[in-house]
Amino acid sequence: MLPNETLSAIFHELPPSSLAAAARASVRFNAVAERILYSSIYIHDLLLPLRTLKWCAAMRTRPHLFESVKRLHIRWQHAPPDPASSSSSVAPPGPSTAAIGPEHSRYWIHACEQLALVLPLLTELESLDLFLGPANLAPYPAYDDIDPDADTEKIHAIERVVRGCSFPHLRACTLGADSAKGAQPYTRVLVDFLGALPALRHLRLSDLASHHHQYEYDYAPPHLQFAHTTLGAGGGGGPPNYYAARTARLDSLPSTALPLLTSFRGSADAAAALLPGRPVQFLALVGQDSDVTRENLPRLTQTSLPLRYLDLSAMSVRPVLLRNVSAWLPTVETLRVKLALRHTLHYSFSGIRILAGLSAVLAAFPHLTHLDLSPTGIDGVGRADAREEHAVCTEWARACPTLRRVVFPSGTEWVWVGAGGGVGAGAGGAGGAGGGVGVGEGGVEGGGGGEGGGEGDGDGDALATTMAMGGWMQVGAGQ
């Protein structure tokens, strides 16, 4: 009879369907397979959170598995995703409050309540991803005639689930829900939750918007108007009131909270509140480029370690923002950006050459090694033309001598090959003078070139010349 350790090693290699079959084969197999099956939970509910409710019921009958759950990812959607919508990294717009009838609201609210019962028991969680879709738009019965002096208070749907939870081993956390005019904002419950995550390294808050990019003030219910102005960094003025005191002020987090935070994705105001004094080196901003202001941008520089990776792919970025970023964040080594091409970068060029106007902006980044423009798309610049892309790379390299890796809107990737065949390194990697392929943040180029050689596509003579003399080489084909 095989020992449990051997069975566990074998079962870890099986897909979930085979694990489920093994769990039904015998009591002994069940004891081993169940722990592996329940260690990583991925649930996607469409229209109604029925899978989530079934999982909650199953967990309540299996208390011996509470400590086995390491990863919990739950995503709720009220409607099928739109194929033409933007990147899934941004919280999709939700249905209007009116679109969620009482019959649906009951399910969302009940599912939140059931999650709130199970989640605190999963004390060994290492990764938590909750996107509760329309749950935050569902009217909560207890709040219909709320007395501001009562013990019951309005809180965000996410907060109804995580309230009182403590996860000492949690390393990655993603929280969010659909947004709409008048939706319940986050409160101090979120701040208390984040303050109880000592091991957290990666944090994403998809719907904690910048205060000046919140829904139109005039359309918000009166008791939420001031609350909306205080989201994010906790700024905003006006007379204090009951609800304002309960809105999320991330800058009220103790300076000792989140001591290991390495990466953050969220609004500019939220980043400005969280980053100062913390070792964040990877930052991704969501919202609009106008959300990045002269008030919050300086605070992004106050991290305890230099900010090396900046992702602006979730907003359409104008060159003026890149100039402002270069002035305040000169330590950036990897820049991922979706350009707003309607603001023409160079009026005398068309197609890919329109990007030549970025030279002056890139010159202000003294440490930039990796530029990724793939989120921009090809509509504004046309499809890939190797000669034009090579010319643009050469022009950019003159303005920014540290640049070693470029990904164009077409998806075509170019790297700088040093004399002798070494491929230039991206941020966080090292390019070998004898032919190693550098590693960039966000991806690893496969394999390594042999001595005096590299990897890439191109004509034999041109490639040989590039390898011998140094220059830009295409290593990935685009659209």
XYZ file of C-alpha atoms in Angstrom:
479
model
C 0.000 0.000 0.000
C 1.411 3.351 -1.023
C 2.037 5.879 1.762
C -0.080 9.040 1.774
C 2.938 11.150 0.803
C 3.376 9.147 -2.398
C -0.338 9.301 -3.163
C -0.289 13.048 -2.638
C 2.648 13.467 -5.024
C 0.810 11.433 -7.669
C -2.522 13.201 -7.192
C -0.911 16.632 -7.457
C -0.178 15.829 -11.109
C -3.796 14.975 -11.942
C -6.341 17.371 -13.491
C -9.387 18.273 -11.351
C -11.695 15.860 -13.198
C -9.379 12.932 -12.463
C -8.952 14.066 -8.866
C -12.712 14.083 -8.421
C -12.886 10.537 -9.787
C -10.101 9.444 -7.433
C -11.924 10.993 -4.479
C -14.927 8.784 -5.244
C -12.860 5.619 -5.637
C -12.183 4.876 -1.981
C -12.188 6.417 1.476
C -8.395 6.543 1.533
C -8.138 8.151 -1.887
C -10.837 10.606 -0.853
C -8.859 11.766 2.172
C -5.868 12.658 -0.005
C -7.621 13.858 -3.171
C -10.110 16.111 -1.366
C -7.383 18.172 0.261
C -5.788 18.791 -3.119
C -9.127 19.533 -4.800
C -10.097 22.084 -2.177
C -6.678 23.734 -1.977
C -7.426 25.886 -5.038
C -10.997 27.069 -5.631
C -11.939 28.891 -8.846
C -15.618 29.801 -9.237
C -17.218 31.846 -12.027
C -20.934 32.470 -11.588
C -23.047 33.997 -14.339
C -26.487 35.518 -13.648
C -26.837 33.898 -10.205
C -24.158 32.817 -7.664
C -25.323 29.204 -7.538
C -21.851 27.621 -7.734
C -20.687 29.838 -4.891
C -23.619 28.793 -2.709
C -22.939 25.099 -3.421
C -19.279 25.526 -2.498
C -20.168 27.311 0.753
C -22.536 24.481 1.666
C -19.865 21.892 0.859
C -17.270 23.673 2.996
C -19.565 23.822 6.017
C -19.813 20.013 5.948
C -16.022 19.627 5.669
C -14.426 21.556 8.549
C -11.331 19.365 8.256
C -10.594 21.101 4.920
C -10.637 24.687 6.205
C -6.850 24.789 6.543
C -6.346 23.142 3.140
C -7.753 26.068 1.138
C -4.831 28.174 -0.114
C -6.349 29.950 -3.136
C -9.904 31.244 -3.433
C -10.939 33.034 -6.632
C -14.623 33.939 -7.074
C -16.053 36.031 -9.899
C -19.711 36.979 -10.310
C -21.226 38.450 -13.457
C -24.784 39.590 -14.064
C -24.501 39.266 -17.858
C -22.175 37.508 -20.338
C -18.966 39.462 -21.032
C -18.883 41.673 -24.101
C -16.226 40.344 -26.538
C -15.628 43.897 -27.744
C -15.032 45.205 -24.237
C -11.662 46.357 -23.026
C -9.097 44.357 -21.099
C -10.453 42.097 -18.393
C -7.959 43.630 -15.977
C -10.352 46.513 -15.569
C -13.594 45.973 -13.699
C -16.352 45.776 -16.321
C -19.234 48.203 -16.022
C -22.150 46.655 -14.228
C -25.869 46.807 -14.845
C -27.902 49.629 -13.463
C -29.441 49.177 -10.055
C -32.848 48.975 -11.715
C -31.686 45.979 -13.776
C -31.252 43.904 -10.618
C -34.730 42.912 -9.517
C -35.714 41.706 -6.040
C -35.631 38.074 -7.166
C -31.959 38.421 -8.142
C -31.002 40.677 -5.226
C -32.027 37.964 -2.796
C -29.483 35.544 -4.290
C -26.609 38.030 -4.322
C -27.232 39.128 -0.745
C -27.646 35.544 0.466
C -24.413 34.514 -1.274
C -22.546 37.394 0.406
C -23.897 36.270 3.774
C -22.822 32.665 3.157
C -19.360 33.738 2.036
C -19.080 35.865 5.170
C -19.679 32.728 7.252
C -17.110 30.570 5.460
C -14.320 33.012 4.610
C -13.127 33.735 8.194
C -12.566 29.995 8.678
C -10.002 29.777 5.842
C -7.109 30.959 7.980
C -4.385 29.519 5.726
C -5.397 31.471 2.601
C -2.494 32.678 0.479
C -4.405 34.129 -2.498
C -7.839 35.781 -2.445
C -9.605 37.140 -5.536
C -13.169 38.391 -5.093
C -15.110 40.159 -7.831
C -18.707 40.284 -6.646
C -20.234 41.730 -9.803
C -23.667 43.259 -9.179
C -23.796 42.378 -5.469
C -22.877 45.939 -4.512
C -25.787 47.266 -6.593
C -28.370 45.012 -4.957
C -30.486 46.914 -2.401
C -29.779 45.554 1.042
C -33.070 45.129 2.967
C -31.677 46.190 6.326
C -30.629 49.525 4.867
C -33.937 50.632 3.397
C -34.867 52.858 6.324
C -31.529 53.097 8.050
C -31.132 55.267 11.096
C -27.702 56.933 10.973
C -27.413 56.434 14.719
C -28.200 52.737 14.588
C -25.584 50.025 14.973
C -26.265 48.751 11.447
C -24.316 50.683 8.835
C -24.114 50.623 5.071
C -21.023 48.901 3.777
C -19.735 47.700 0.421
C -20.591 44.138 -0.691
C -16.919 43.177 -0.501
C -16.817 44.450 3.063
C -19.858 42.360 4.005
C -17.783 39.322 3.027
C -14.344 40.165 4.456
C -15.436 41.975 7.620
C -13.639 40.539 10.627
C -11.381 38.274 8.535
C -7.713 37.879 9.374
C -5.378 36.079 6.998
C -1.811 36.027 8.362
C -0.466 34.161 5.320
C -2.297 36.037 2.539
C 0.173 37.161 -0.138
C -2.113 38.236 -3.011
C -5.481 39.979 -2.755
C -7.818 41.258 -5.483
C -11.105 42.927 -4.538
C -13.830 44.558 -6.625
C -17.436 44.720 -7.796
C -19.518 46.383 -10.491
C -19.867 50.148 -10.221
C -22.788 52.424 -10.983
C -24.111 55.823 -10.014
C -25.034 55.894 -6.368
C -23.398 52.550 -5.571
C -22.324 52.013 -1.991
C -18.680 53.116 -1.583
C -16.076 51.368 0.520
C -15.913 52.292 4.195
C -13.440 52.022 7.036
C -14.147 48.257 7.087
C -11.822 47.914 4.072
C -9.102 49.832 5.901
C -9.414 47.543 8.930
C -9.231 44.467 6.704
C -6.093 45.632 4.881
C -4.482 46.492 8.192
C -4.770 42.849 9.254
C -2.751 41.412 6.330
C 0.891 41.402 7.479
C 2.183 39.127 4.693
C 0.405 40.812 1.753
C 2.643 41.464 -1.264
C 0.214 42.024 -4.143
C -2.969 44.116 -3.902
C -5.585 45.024 -6.531
C -8.575 47.274 -5.843
C -10.495 47.537 -9.095
C -13.448 49.705 -8.041
C -11.942 52.052 -5.459
C -12.000 55.023 -7.819
C -10.237 58.357 -7.663
C -12.421 60.828 -5.798
C -12.626 63.350 -8.653
C -13.511 60.582 -11.121
C -16.462 59.303 -9.128
C -19.983 59.417 -10.443
C -21.531 62.793 -10.993
C -22.027 64.447 -7.644
C -25.520 65.669 -8.476
C -26.710 62.160 -9.308
C -25.541 60.512 -6.091
C -27.997 60.128 -3.208
C -27.578 62.964 -0.690
C -26.138 60.695 1.991
C -23.453 59.463 -0.450
C -22.419 62.741 -2.063
C -19.702 63.634 0.408
C -18.714 59.989 0.752
C -17.887 59.840 -2.956
C -15.549 62.805 -2.686
C -13.452 61.103 -0.021
C -12.679 57.826 -1.755
C -9.117 56.879 -2.599
C -6.468 58.975 -0.913
C -8.952 60.202 1.631
C -8.941 63.783 0.430
C -11.818 66.129 -0.097
C -13.442 68.819 1.936
C -16.813 69.632 3.317
C -18.624 69.311 6.612
C -18.215 66.021 8.494
C -21.197 63.700 8.594
C -22.098 60.125 9.480
C -21.355 58.594 6.103
C -18.170 60.562 5.436
C -16.741 59.182 8.656
C -17.304 55.687 7.308
C -15.806 56.037 3.839
C -12.506 54.385 2.962
C -9.525 56.544 3.856
C -6.542 54.449 2.862
C -4.153 57.070 4.169
C -5.473 56.244 7.647
C -3.737 52.860 7.482
C -1.019 52.669 10.150
C 2.455 53.154 8.727
C 3.318 49.664 9.971
C 0.517 48.047 7.927
C 1.304 46.174 4.681
C 5.070 46.177 5.346
C 5.795 43.736 2.491
C 3.567 45.259 -0.210
C 5.431 44.904 -3.512
C 2.804 45.573 -6.186
C -0.430 47.549 -6.365
C -3.126 47.971 -8.994
C -5.833 50.581 -8.541
C -6.707 54.241 -8.921
C -4.144 57.017 -8.719
C -5.621 58.365 -5.492
C -5.604 54.937 -3.855
C -1.983 54.454 -4.935
C -1.051 57.857 -3.536
C -2.482 56.806 -0.180
C -0.911 53.334 -0.068
C 2.541 53.717 -1.601
C 4.331 56.185 0.720
C 6.700 54.341 3.024
C 6.023 50.909 1.527
C 8.360 48.823 -0.703
C 6.129 48.959 -3.800
C 8.136 48.508 -7.006
C 5.343 47.487 -9.389
C 2.423 49.859 -9.986
C -0.553 49.563 -12.353
C -3.029 52.450 -12.518
C -6.669 52.270 -13.611
C -9.129 54.998 -14.519
C -8.379 57.973 -16.782
C -5.056 59.695 -17.344
C -6.616 62.874 -15.948
C -6.886 61.058 -12.598
C -3.096 61.305 -12.279
C -2.628 64.835 -10.974
C 0.032 67.096 -9.528
C -1.502 66.355 -6.120
C -1.217 62.554 -6.166
C 1.729 61.997 -8.528
C 4.385 63.268 -6.063
C 3.149 60.807 -3.445
C 3.838 57.910 -5.812
C 7.540 58.718 -5.461
C 7.573 58.209 -1.693
C 7.985 54.429 -1.730
C 10.711 52.921 0.435
C 12.211 51.259 -2.671
C 12.487 52.759 -6.177
C 9.427 52.205 -8.388
C 10.677 50.090 -11.309
C 7.586 48.864 -13.193
C 4.723 51.134 -14.288
C 1.659 49.787 -16.105
C -0.639 52.368 -17.721
C -2.389 49.909 -20.035
C -5.797 50.387 -18.377
C -6.105 54.039 -19.418
C -5.621 56.001 -22.642
C -2.459 57.985 -21.997
C -1.538 61.303 -23.585
C 2.125 62.296 -24.001
C 1.748 65.044 -21.391
C 1.164 62.411 -18.705
C 4.278 60.511 -19.766
C 6.283 63.715 -19.454
C 4.897 64.296 -15.970
C 5.602 60.690 -14.998
C 9.195 60.929 -16.219
C 9.734 64.027 -14.089
C 8.481 62.380 -10.911
C 9.332 58.711 -11.518
C 12.740 58.658 -13.230
C 13.521 55.235 -11.713
C 11.021 53.423 -13.976
C 12.721 50.632 -15.932
C 9.684 48.951 -17.508
C 6.806 50.987 -18.947
C 3.621 49.423 -20.306
C 1.248 51.950 -21.823
C -1.830 52.360 -24.003
C -1.319 55.545 -25.981
C -4.156 57.914 -26.808
C -3.338 58.155 -30.510
C -6.103 60.649 -31.150
C -3.636 63.108 -29.640
C -1.217 62.811 -32.550
C 2.369 62.378 -31.466
C 3.909 63.577 -34.716
C 1.724 65.319 -37.278
C 4.159 64.869 -40.186
C 4.181 61.056 -39.961
C 1.580 58.374 -40.573
C 1.384 54.696 -39.673
C 3.983 53.369 -37.266
C 6.164 56.455 -37.795
C 3.632 58.449 -35.816
C 5.313 56.956 -32.744
C 8.552 58.760 -33.525
C 7.153 61.682 -31.566
C 7.736 59.697 -28.373
C 11.489 60.273 -28.596
C 11.429 63.471 -26.576
C 9.342 61.793 -23.876
C 11.520 58.672 -23.669
C 14.632 60.809 -23.336
C 13.399 61.838 -19.896
C 13.514 58.232 -18.578
C 17.192 57.696 -17.691
C 16.735 54.040 -16.633
C 14.082 52.810 -19.085
C 14.991 49.419 -20.581
C 11.629 47.924 -21.619
C 8.822 49.766 -23.447
C 5.595 47.839 -24.124
C 3.044 49.549 -26.392
C 1.064 46.393 -27.195
C -2.059 47.565 -25.281
C -2.338 50.490 -27.734
C -3.695 48.312 -30.533
C -2.984 48.715 -34.236
C -5.977 50.795 -35.340
C -4.122 54.075 -35.091
C -0.777 52.961 -36.519
C -1.547 50.164 -38.956
C 0.014 46.723 -39.150
C 3.634 45.867 -38.558
C 6.288 47.017 -41.012
C 9.693 45.693 -39.963
C 11.707 48.454 -41.629
C 9.646 51.230 -40.086
C 9.675 49.600 -36.657
C 13.440 49.163 -36.866
C 13.824 52.840 -37.758
C 11.651 53.881 -34.807
C 13.650 51.654 -32.435
C 16.872 53.227 -33.650
C 15.482 56.717 -33.172
C 14.204 55.933 -29.690
C 17.535 54.393 -28.694
C 19.338 57.603 -29.626
C 17.026 59.508 -27.300
C 17.017 56.823 -24.582
C 20.355 54.932 -24.629
C 19.254 52.478 -21.917
C 16.361 51.101 -24.014
C 16.835 47.396 -24.730
C 13.397 45.930 -25.456
C 10.383 47.314 -27.360
C 6.948 45.821 -28.043
C 4.965 47.718 -30.684
C 1.148 48.045 -30.908
C 1.253 45.239 -33.494
C 2.698 42.912 -30.859
C 6.032 42.722 -32.666
C 8.923 42.562 -30.215
C 12.380 43.991 -30.787
C 15.487 43.650 -28.624
C 18.866 45.314 -28.706
C 21.602 42.835 -29.562
C 25.030 43.846 -28.348
C 28.210 43.187 -30.276
C 28.904 39.467 -30.171
C 25.266 38.409 -29.993
C 24.175 39.225 -26.428
C 20.500 40.144 -26.263
C 19.859 43.201 -24.125
C 18.158 42.748 -20.784
C 14.795 44.002 -19.729
C 14.161 45.371 -16.265
C 15.243 42.789 -13.734
C 17.289 40.710 -16.182
C 20.799 40.576 -17.490
C 21.855 40.328 -21.089
C 24.895 38.173 -21.569
C 27.710 39.502 -23.701
C 28.208 35.974 -24.962
C 24.628 35.302 -25.995
C 22.163 34.939 -23.088
C 18.590 36.135 -23.476
C 17.603 38.741 -20.880
C 14.620 38.394 -18.589
C 12.152 41.271 -18.387
C 9.517 42.036 -15.803
C 6.276 40.386 -16.803
C 7.802 37.686 -18.974
C 10.771 35.481 -19.713
C 12.188 35.057 -23.155
C 12.619 31.359 -23.726
C 16.013 29.750 -23.990
C 19.422 31.226 -24.464
C 21.567 31.900 -27.464
C 24.778 29.974 -27.828
C 28.184 31.555 -27.523
C 28.459 34.374 -29.977
C 24.857 33.795 -31.111
C 21.342 34.896 -30.224
C 17.778 34.050 -31.061
C 15.634 35.887 -33.561
C 14.213 36.111 -37.035
C 15.701 37.821 -40.036
C 17.660 37.380 -43.219
C 20.967 35.590 -42.822
C 23.256 38.433 -43.866
C 21.357 41.092 -41.959
C 21.235 38.887 -38.888
C 24.938 38.117 -39.073
C 25.725 41.821 -39.349
C 23.474 42.628 -36.396
C 25.078 39.899 -34.305
C 28.567 41.091 -35.109
C 28.091 44.856 -34.924
C 25.144 45.143 -32.550
C 21.720 46.592 -33.284
C 17.975 46.004 -33.071
C 16.641 42.536 -33.847
C 13.045 41.339 -34.175
C 12.374 38.360 -31.889
C 8.574 38.135 -31.945
C 6.111 38.423 -34.817
C 3.095 40.701 -34.498
C -0.258 40.944 -36.215
